[in-house]
Amino acid sequence: MNKKVEVVGDQQALIARSLELILSKIETAIEQHGRFTIALSGGSTPKPLYEAIATQNLPWDKIHVFWGDERYVPADHPDSNQLMAHRAWLGRVDIPTANIHPMPTSDQDPADAVAKYEQHLQEFFHSSPGEFPALDVILLGMGDDAHTASLFPHTEALKVRDRLITVGNKDGNPRLTFTYPFINAANCVMFVVAGANKRSALAHVFASVADDFTYPSRLIQPQGELWWLLDKDAGSELKQDVAK
């Protein structure tokens, strides 16, 4: 695994470095296979990153946007990851509607939505059931409990190894989420993490020994590149041999 950890001065520097890396991945992917695929994360940290991407002059018709997880709320709900990304980025650029691939959240049973999105992914990537297609970039955040996407500590979603998508659970509320084997199939996974409240979780995630089901971000070990981009508040206590 190609793991890289960078600690930068503040959140502004964190966004600038994240943008630089994503733009490089866009250029390389389009040059190599004519399109770029990315899965977005929710939360407050990536919003300024999406706003920064929206200011770029990019070949939008060659960029396809997915989501790594979604709260099970309508698309126009204030808590929707899709809505946040639309306001910050996708609604501000000339990207074809067909290139935006939101998770469906209108089915009465979230399991039905899981099946629909998994089928959509298989059709898009021309993959068969049981295969894990590789997105170019999957963006992830991390909570102060070390969850990522909607893979929360000690939940059933962490046990799913044979699907692309599953139902996550947060305090009894369902969510849709990529499974960790699907995340690990990516060409590049980027954690973008800010805030001193993440230090304890990071210490366990980077520890040589800890329980993966208590600290789910430890399960993210992709076949491609793994980037941990941290601001100083989050990463200042990491050992120097890690945060370099």
Short mmCIF file of C-alpha atoms in Angstrom, two decimals:
data_model
loop_
_atom_site.label_atom_id
_atom_site.label_comp_id
_atom_site.label_asym_id
_atom_site.label_seq_id
_atom_site.Cartn_x
_atom_site.Cartn_y
_atom_site.Cartn_z
CA MET A 1 0.00 0.00 0.00
CA ASN A 2 1.21 3.46 -0.90
CA LYS A 3 0.41 5.44 2.27
CA LYS A 4 1.25 9.11 2.56
CA VAL A 5 0.61 11.40 5.53
CA GLU A 6 0.85 15.18 5.37
CA VAL A 7 0.22 17.64 8.19
CA VAL A 8 -0.29 21.25 7.07
CA GLY A 9 -0.58 24.48 9.00
CA ASP A 10 -4.29 25.22 9.02
CA GLN A 11 -7.58 24.45 7.32
CA GLN A 12 -6.90 26.87 4.48
CA ALA A 13 -3.66 25.06 3.70
CA LEU A 14 -5.48 21.74 4.03
CA ILE A 15 -8.02 22.74 1.39
CA ALA A 16 -5.30 24.10 -0.91
CA ARG A 17 -3.30 20.86 -0.71
CA SER A 18 -6.41 18.73 -1.20
CA LEU A 19 -7.37 20.76 -4.27
CA GLU A 20 -3.86 20.44 -5.71
CA LEU A 21 -3.94 16.68 -5.32
CA ILE A 22 -7.42 16.28 -6.80
CA LEU A 23 -6.58 18.42 -9.82
CA SER A 24 -3.54 16.24 -10.44
CA LYS A 25 -5.68 13.09 -10.23
CA ILE A 26 -8.24 14.56 -12.63
CA GLU A 27 -5.59 15.35 -15.20
CA THR A 28 -3.96 11.93 -14.94
CA ALA A 29 -7.22 9.95 -15.09
CA ILE A 30 -8.57 11.81 -18.11
CA GLU A 31 -5.23 11.47 -19.86
CA GLN A 32 -5.12 7.73 -19.18
CA HIS A 33 -8.71 6.64 -19.72
CA GLY A 34 -10.77 9.61 -20.83
CA ARG A 35 -12.75 10.26 -17.66
CA PHE A 36 -12.41 10.89 -13.93
CA THR A 37 -14.57 9.30 -11.24
CA ILE A 38 -14.77 10.63 -7.69
CA ALA A 39 -16.86 9.77 -4.64
CA LEU A 40 -17.58 12.66 -2.29
CA SER A 41 -17.79 12.79 1.48
CA GLY A 42 -20.20 14.81 3.57
CA GLY A 43 -19.62 16.90 6.68
CA SER A 44 -18.35 20.44 7.08
CA THR A 45 -14.65 19.94 6.29
CA PRO A 46 -14.94 19.28 2.51
CA LYS A 47 -17.38 22.13 1.78
CA PRO A 48 -14.66 24.74 1.11
CA LEU A 49 -12.85 22.14 -1.01
CA TYR A 50 -15.95 21.72 -3.19
CA GLU A 51 -16.27 25.49 -3.44
CA ALA A 52 -12.64 25.67 -4.59
CA ILE A 53 -13.17 22.95 -7.22
CA ALA A 54 -16.14 24.91 -8.55
CA THR A 55 -13.83 27.82 -9.45
CA GLN A 56 -11.65 25.66 -11.70
CA ASN A 57 -11.84 25.48 -15.48
CA LEU A 58 -12.22 21.72 -15.89
CA PRO A 59 -13.57 19.35 -18.57
CA TRP A 60 -16.81 18.80 -16.69
CA ASP A 61 -18.21 16.44 -19.32
CA LYS A 62 -15.45 13.97 -18.43
CA ILE A 63 -15.97 14.09 -14.65
CA HIS A 64 -18.39 11.73 -12.90
CA VAL A 65 -19.42 12.36 -9.30
CA PHE A 66 -20.63 9.74 -6.82
CA TRP A 67 -21.10 9.74 -3.04
CA GLY A 68 -19.40 7.48 -0.52
CA ASP A 69 -22.33 7.73 1.85
CA GLU A 70 -25.61 9.54 2.29
CA ARG A 71 -28.04 10.22 5.08
CA TYR A 72 -31.41 8.63 4.36
CA VAL A 73 -33.24 11.91 3.86
CA PRO A 74 -34.81 13.57 0.80
CA ALA A 75 -32.38 15.17 -1.67
CA ASP A 76 -33.53 18.67 -0.66
CA HIS A 77 -33.16 18.03 3.09
CA PRO A 78 -30.65 20.28 4.92
CA ASP A 79 -28.76 17.17 6.11
CA SER A 80 -28.32 15.76 2.60
CA ASN A 81 -24.72 15.31 1.45
CA GLN A 82 -25.97 15.63 -2.11
CA LEU A 83 -27.55 19.01 -1.38
CA MET A 84 -24.38 20.34 0.23
CA ALA A 85 -22.27 19.31 -2.75
CA HIS A 86 -24.82 20.76 -5.17
CA ARG A 87 -24.79 24.15 -3.44
CA ALA A 88 -21.02 24.28 -2.99
CA TRP A 89 -19.94 22.84 -6.33
CA LEU A 90 -22.18 20.93 -8.73
CA GLY A 91 -24.86 23.56 -9.08
CA ARG A 92 -22.23 26.17 -9.92
CA VAL A 93 -20.55 24.47 -12.88
CA ASP A 94 -21.62 23.18 -16.28
CA ILE A 95 -21.46 19.48 -15.44
CA PRO A 96 -23.95 17.26 -17.30
CA THR A 97 -26.75 15.95 -15.13
CA ALA A 98 -25.96 12.43 -16.34
CA ASN A 99 -22.49 12.75 -14.77
CA ILE A 100 -23.95 13.22 -11.27
CA HIS A 101 -24.75 9.93 -9.53
CA PRO A 102 -26.48 10.58 -6.17
CA MET A 103 -27.50 7.79 -3.86
CA PRO A 104 -31.28 7.19 -3.98
CA THR A 105 -33.06 7.95 -0.71
CA SER A 106 -36.74 7.85 -1.63
CA ASP A 107 -37.46 4.13 -1.17
CA GLN A 108 -39.38 3.15 1.94
CA ASP A 109 -36.84 0.42 2.62
CA PRO A 110 -33.17 1.53 2.52
CA ALA A 111 -32.23 -2.00 1.43
CA ASP A 112 -34.08 -1.37 -1.84
CA ALA A 113 -32.04 1.80 -2.34
CA VAL A 114 -28.85 -0.17 -1.69
CA ALA A 115 -29.77 -2.64 -4.42
CA LYS A 116 -30.58 0.15 -6.89
CA TYR A 117 -27.34 2.04 -6.35
CA GLU A 118 -25.26 -1.11 -6.49
CA GLN A 119 -26.90 -2.02 -9.81
CA HIS A 120 -26.25 1.50 -11.08
CA LEU A 121 -22.57 1.21 -10.18
CA GLN A 122 -22.28 -2.18 -11.85
CA GLU A 123 -23.84 -0.83 -15.03
CA PHE A 124 -21.63 2.27 -15.03
CA PHE A 125 -18.38 0.38 -14.45
CA HIS A 126 -19.43 -2.70 -16.47
CA SER A 127 -18.68 -4.90 -13.49
CA SER A 128 -20.28 -8.14 -12.37
CA PRO A 129 -21.77 -8.98 -8.95
CA GLY A 130 -18.93 -9.75 -6.58
CA GLU A 131 -16.47 -7.50 -8.43
CA PHE A 132 -15.24 -4.26 -6.89
CA PRO A 133 -14.68 -1.56 -9.53
CA ALA A 134 -12.06 1.09 -8.86
CA LEU A 135 -12.98 4.75 -8.62
CA ASP A 136 -10.17 7.18 -9.35
CA VAL A 137 -10.59 9.04 -6.05
CA ILE A 138 -12.69 8.44 -2.96
CA LEU A 139 -12.77 11.38 -0.56
CA LEU A 140 -13.26 10.52 3.10
CA GLY A 141 -13.57 12.39 6.34
CA MET A 142 -13.22 10.95 9.82
CA GLY A 143 -15.33 11.56 12.90
CA ASP A 144 -13.98 11.87 16.42
CA ASP A 145 -15.14 8.27 16.93
CA ALA A 146 -12.93 7.17 14.00
CA HIS A 147 -15.89 6.41 11.73
CA THR A 148 -15.59 7.14 8.04
CA ALA A 149 -18.27 7.28 5.36
CA SER A 150 -21.20 5.78 7.32
CA LEU A 151 -19.10 2.97 8.74
CA PHE A 152 -19.65 3.49 12.46
CA PRO A 153 -18.00 1.58 15.32
CA HIS A 154 -19.50 -1.83 16.13
CA THR A 155 -22.23 -1.67 13.46
CA GLU A 156 -23.32 -4.36 11.03
CA ALA A 157 -22.05 -2.36 8.04
CA LEU A 158 -18.48 -3.19 9.09
CA LYS A 159 -19.14 -6.89 8.52
CA VAL A 160 -20.26 -6.54 4.89
CA ARG A 161 -17.50 -7.77 2.59
CA ASP A 162 -19.37 -9.00 -0.49
CA ARG A 163 -21.29 -5.87 -1.54
CA LEU A 164 -20.46 -2.41 -2.88
CA ILE A 165 -23.12 -0.65 -0.84
CA THR A 166 -24.82 -1.40 2.46
CA VAL A 167 -27.08 0.22 5.04
CA GLY A 168 -25.22 2.08 7.75
CA ASN A 169 -26.65 3.07 11.09
CA LYS A 170 -26.15 6.20 13.17
CA ASP A 171 -28.13 6.36 16.41
CA GLY A 172 -30.89 4.27 14.88
CA ASN A 173 -31.08 6.34 11.69
CA PRO A 174 -30.30 4.50 8.45
CA ARG A 175 -27.73 5.71 5.96
CA LEU A 176 -26.36 4.39 2.71
CA THR A 177 -22.63 3.77 2.56
CA PHE A 178 -19.86 2.28 0.49
CA THR A 179 -18.53 -0.89 2.08
CA TYR A 180 -14.92 -0.89 3.14
CA PRO A 181 -13.87 -3.47 0.49
CA PHE A 182 -15.34 -1.20 -2.20
CA ILE A 183 -13.47 1.79 -0.77
CA ASN A 184 -10.30 -0.30 -0.72
CA ALA A 185 -10.63 -1.04 -4.43
CA ALA A 186 -10.08 2.64 -5.29
CA ASN A 187 -7.06 3.94 -7.15
CA CYS A 188 -6.72 6.68 -4.54
CA VAL A 189 -8.37 7.24 -1.16
CA MET A 190 -7.99 10.69 0.41
CA PHE A 191 -8.79 11.36 4.04
CA VAL A 192 -9.19 15.10 4.68
CA VAL A 193 -9.30 15.66 8.45
CA ALA A 194 -9.31 18.84 10.51
CA GLY A 195 -9.68 19.73 14.18
CA ALA A 196 -8.12 18.96 17.54
CA ASN A 197 -11.11 16.76 18.41
CA LYS A 198 -9.77 14.16 15.95
CA ARG A 199 -6.42 13.64 17.72
CA SER A 200 -7.48 10.77 19.95
CA ALA A 201 -9.13 8.87 17.10
CA LEU A 202 -6.11 9.41 14.87
CA ALA A 203 -3.81 8.03 17.56
CA HIS A 204 -5.79 4.77 17.56
CA VAL A 205 -6.13 4.65 13.77
CA PHE A 206 -2.37 5.00 13.36
CA ALA A 207 -1.46 2.73 16.27
CA SER A 208 0.31 -0.51 15.40
CA VAL A 209 -2.36 -2.46 17.32
CA ALA A 210 -6.02 -1.49 17.85
CA ASP A 211 -9.48 -2.89 17.19
CA ASP A 212 -10.71 -2.23 13.65
CA PHE A 213 -14.35 -2.49 14.69
CA THR A 214 -13.87 0.14 17.38
CA TYR A 215 -11.89 2.43 15.06
CA PRO A 216 -13.36 1.75 11.57
CA SER A 217 -11.01 4.06 9.67
CA ARG A 218 -8.33 1.42 10.28
CA LEU A 219 -10.19 -0.81 7.80
CA ILE A 220 -9.36 1.55 4.94
CA GLN A 221 -6.30 -0.02 3.35
CA PRO A 222 -6.73 0.56 -0.39
CA GLN A 223 -5.02 -1.26 -3.22
CA GLY A 224 -4.00 2.14 -4.60
CA GLU A 225 -2.75 5.27 -2.88
CA LEU A 226 -3.85 6.23 0.63
CA TRP A 227 -3.50 9.89 1.55
CA TRP A 228 -4.04 11.31 5.02
CA LEU A 229 -4.21 15.10 4.73
CA LEU A 230 -4.42 16.65 8.19
CA ASP A 231 -4.38 20.16 9.54
CA LYS A 232 -2.00 20.90 12.42
CA ASP A 233 -4.79 20.81 15.01
CA ALA A 234 -5.61 17.24 14.04
CA GLY A 235 -2.16 15.86 13.27
CA SER A 236 0.26 17.69 15.54
CA GLU A 237 0.56 14.82 18.03
CA LEU A 238 1.30 12.09 15.49
CA LYS A 239 4.78 10.65 15.74
CA GLN A 240 7.21 12.36 13.42
CA ASP A 241 7.98 9.13 11.55
CA VAL A 242 4.27 8.91 10.64
CA ALA A 243 3.46 12.53 9.87
CA LYS A 244 6.09 13.24 7.27
#
